[in-house]
mmCIF file of C-alpha atoms in Angstrom:
data_model
loop_
_atom_site.group_PDB
_atom_site.id
_atom_site.type_symbol
_atom_site.label_atom_id
_atom_site.label_comp_id
_atom_site.label_asym_id
_atom_site.label_seq_id
_atom_site.Cartn_x
_atom_site.Cartn_y
_atom_site.Cartn_z
ATOM 1 C CA MET J 1 58.142 -25.865 -21.981
ATOM 2 C CA SER J 2 57.014 -22.254 -22.921
ATOM 3 C CA ARG J 3 54.343 -23.100 -25.142
ATOM 4 C CA PHE J 4 52.574 -25.109 -22.626
ATOM 5 C CA HIS J 5 52.318 -22.186 -20.382
ATOM 6 C CA ASP J 6 50.821 -20.199 -23.453
ATOM 7 C CA GLY J 7 48.465 -22.404 -24.110
ATOM 8 C CA ALA J 8 47.565 -22.666 -20.972
ATOM 9 C CA GLY J 9 47.434 -19.055 -19.954
ATOM 10 C CA PHE J 10 45.214 -18.403 -23.498
ATOM 11 C CA ALA J 11 43.029 -21.522 -22.086
ATOM 12 C CA THR J 12 42.763 -19.452 -18.543
ATOM 13 C CA ALA J 13 41.669 -16.389 -20.645
ATOM 14 C CA ILE J 14 39.158 -18.216 -22.777
ATOM 15 C CA SER J 15 37.504 -20.180 -19.362
ATOM 16 C CA LEU J 16 37.673 -16.770 -18.037
ATOM 17 C CA LEU J 17 35.275 -14.888 -21.015
ATOM 18 C CA VAL J 18 32.831 -17.557 -21.112
ATOM 19 C CA GLY J 19 32.268 -17.829 -17.302
ATOM 20 C CA THR J 20 31.759 -13.741 -17.230
ATOM 21 C CA GLY J 21 29.505 -13.916 -19.916
ATOM 22 C CA GLY J 22 27.724 -16.908 -18.742
ATOM 23 C CA GLY J 23 27.161 -15.977 -15.278
ATOM 24 C CA TYR J 24 26.043 -12.175 -16.915
ATOM 25 C CA ALA J 25 23.746 -14.289 -18.860
ATOM 26 C CA ILE J 26 22.044 -16.198 -15.598
ATOM 27 C CA ASN J 27 22.246 -13.171 -13.787
ATOM 28 C CA GLU J 28 20.400 -11.181 -16.414
ATOM 29 C CA LEU J 29 17.826 -14.036 -16.769
ATOM 30 C CA LEU J 30 16.865 -13.767 -13.139
ATOM 31 C CA ARG J 31 16.727 -9.875 -13.451
ATOM 32 C CA THR J 32 14.297 -9.948 -15.336
ATOM 33 C CA GLY J 33 12.042 -12.887 -13.461
ATOM 34 C CA GLN J 34 12.228 -10.518 -10.639
ATOM 35 C CA ILE J 35 11.265 -7.407 -12.684
ATOM 36 C CA ILE J 36 8.605 -9.350 -13.913
ATOM 37 C CA GLU J 37 7.150 -10.743 -10.401
ATOM 38 C CA LEU J 38 7.619 -7.329 -9.816
ATOM 39 C CA GLU J 39 5.476 -5.687 -12.423
ATOM 40 C CA GLN J 40 2.997 -8.750 -11.745
ATOM 41 C CA GLU J 41 2.814 -7.708 -8.026
ATOM 42 C CA ILE J 42 2.249 -3.864 -8.386
ATOM 43 C CA ALA J 43 -0.843 -4.582 -10.791
ATOM 44 C CA ARG J 44 -1.964 -6.751 -8.385
ATOM 45 C CA LEU J 45 -1.862 -3.866 -5.691
ATOM 46 C CA LYS J 46 -3.596 -1.753 -8.375
ATOM 47 C CA THR J 47 -6.273 -3.968 -8.512
ATOM 48 C CA GLU J 48 -6.709 -3.941 -4.886
ATOM 49 C CA VAL J 49 -6.585 -0.758 -3.852
ATOM 50 C CA GLN J 50 -9.622 -0.027 -6.817
ATOM 51 C CA GLN J 51 -11.110 -2.531 -5.358
ATOM 52 C CA ARG J 52 -11.508 -0.970 -1.528
ATOM 53 C CA LEU J 53 -11.959 2.546 -3.304
ATOM 54 C CA GLU J 54 -15.098 1.101 -5.066
ATOM 55 C CA VAL J 55 -16.456 0.636 -1.422
ATOM 56 C CA GLY J 56 -16.474 4.624 -0.738
ATOM 57 C CA LEU J 57 -15.697 6.766 1.534
ATOM 58 C CA PRO J 58 -17.733 9.605 3.536
ATOM 59 C CA ASN J 59 -17.052 12.990 2.937
ATOM 60 C CA ASP J 60 -16.660 15.320 5.856
ATOM 61 C CA GLU J 61 -20.151 16.045 5.700
ATOM 62 C CA GLU J 62 -21.304 12.882 5.971
ATOM 63 C CA ALA J 63 -19.331 11.957 8.916
ATOM 64 C CA ARG J 64 -19.937 15.133 11.176
ATOM 65 C CA ALA J 65 -24.074 14.127 10.759
ATOM 66 C CA ALA J 66 -23.010 10.396 11.172
ATOM 67 C CA ILE J 67 -22.052 11.747 14.787
ATOM 68 C CA ALA J 68 -23.684 14.658 15.698
ATOM 69 C CA ARG J 69 -26.009 12.519 17.919
ATOM 70 C CA SER J 70 -22.925 11.972 20.134
ATOM 71 C CA GLY J 71 -22.058 15.975 20.195
ATOM 72 C CA ARG J 72 -18.923 16.211 18.453
ATOM 73 C CA SER J 73 -17.682 16.384 14.550
ATOM 74 C CA ILE J 74 -14.309 15.538 13.066
ATOM 75 C CA ARG J 75 -12.328 16.683 10.180
ATOM 76 C CA MET J 76 -11.044 13.726 8.570
ATOM 77 C CA SER J 77 -7.426 13.764 7.084
ATOM 78 C CA GLU J 78 -7.682 10.036 5.813
ATOM 79 C CA CYS J 79 -10.094 7.142 5.247
ATOM 80 C CA ILE J 80 -9.141 3.439 4.507
ATOM 81 C CA PRO J 81 -11.601 0.806 4.002
ATOM 82 C CA ARG J 82 -10.967 -2.231 6.583
ATOM 83 C CA PRO J 83 -10.279 -5.784 4.278
ATOM 84 C CA ALA J 84 -12.528 -8.038 6.605
ATOM 85 C CA VAL J 85 -15.177 -6.006 6.927
ATOM 86 C CA PRO J 86 -17.317 -3.340 5.284
ATOM 87 C CA ASP J 87 -16.411 -0.344 6.881
ATOM 88 C CA VAL J 88 -14.134 2.181 7.197
ATOM 89 C CA THR J 89 -11.444 3.840 9.482
ATOM 90 C CA CYS J 90 -10.639 7.672 9.005
ATOM 91 C CA THR J 91 -8.562 9.550 11.394
ATOM 92 C CA GLY J 92 -8.864 13.308 11.967
ATOM 93 C CA ILE J 93 -9.395 15.753 14.344
ATOM 94 C CA ILE J 94 -12.529 14.942 16.191
ATOM 95 C CA THR J 95 -14.044 18.342 17.525
ATOM 96 C CA THR J 96 -16.117 17.985 21.112
ATOM 97 C CA ALA J 97 -19.868 19.978 20.598
ATOM 98 C CA SER J 98 -21.557 20.573 23.188
ATOM 99 C CA GLY J 99 -21.325 19.003 27.026
ATOM 100 C CA SER J 100 -18.480 21.014 29.703
ATOM 101 C CA PHE J 101 -15.414 20.151 26.977
ATOM 102 C CA ALA J 102 -17.188 21.688 24.494
ATOM 103 C CA GLY J 103 -14.491 23.083 22.035
ATOM 104 C CA THR J 104 -11.850 21.520 22.848
ATOM 105 C CA LYS J 105 -10.179 19.978 19.965
ATOM 106 C CA ARG J 106 -8.190 16.222 19.541
ATOM 107 C CA PRO J 107 -6.411 13.888 16.917
ATOM 108 C CA GLY J 108 -8.270 10.700 16.976
ATOM 109 C CA VAL J 109 -10.365 7.340 14.940
ATOM 110 C CA LEU J 110 -13.569 6.439 14.097
ATOM 111 C CA SER J 111 -14.776 4.035 12.296
ATOM 112 C CA PHE J 112 -17.986 4.344 9.993
ATOM 113 C CA ALA J 113 -19.983 1.942 7.915
ATOM 114 C CA ARG J 114 -23.177 2.819 5.184
ATOM 115 C CA ILE J 115 -26.028 1.346 6.348
ATOM 116 C CA ASP J 116 -29.326 1.873 4.432
ATOM 117 C CA GLY J 117 -27.444 4.379 2.205
ATOM 118 C CA ALA J 118 -26.438 6.569 4.992
ATOM 119 C CA TRP J 119 -22.967 6.901 6.729
ATOM 120 C CA THR J 120 -22.975 5.480 10.899
ATOM 121 C CA GLN J 121 -20.534 5.678 13.194
ATOM 122 C CA ILE J 122 -19.842 2.103 14.503
ATOM 123 C CA GLN J 123 -17.846 1.252 17.511
#
């Protein structure tokens, strides 16, 4: 009877080792698949960012020239191309240059588009 228990213990130990090894192998395959998916997503996002940068972004001088007629100027902190339309949205500090609020500075968001080679503020 004791031999039966020794054999059962040995079989249990072998089953445990095989199960653990198989589980580890399956886990590694799943992890490898996830890593490949993440690498593909990173490559796609890099391509998308490069395409967005090809649109071009106005610099501070171009943005100031675009909104000069409105009596304002802007010092931009960030411009982001919009995916649905061919323009960019810029955030920054907008300064009122004329009128009763001359010299007033406030954070704001403006949209610009390149029309006939020059940046123009759009609504």
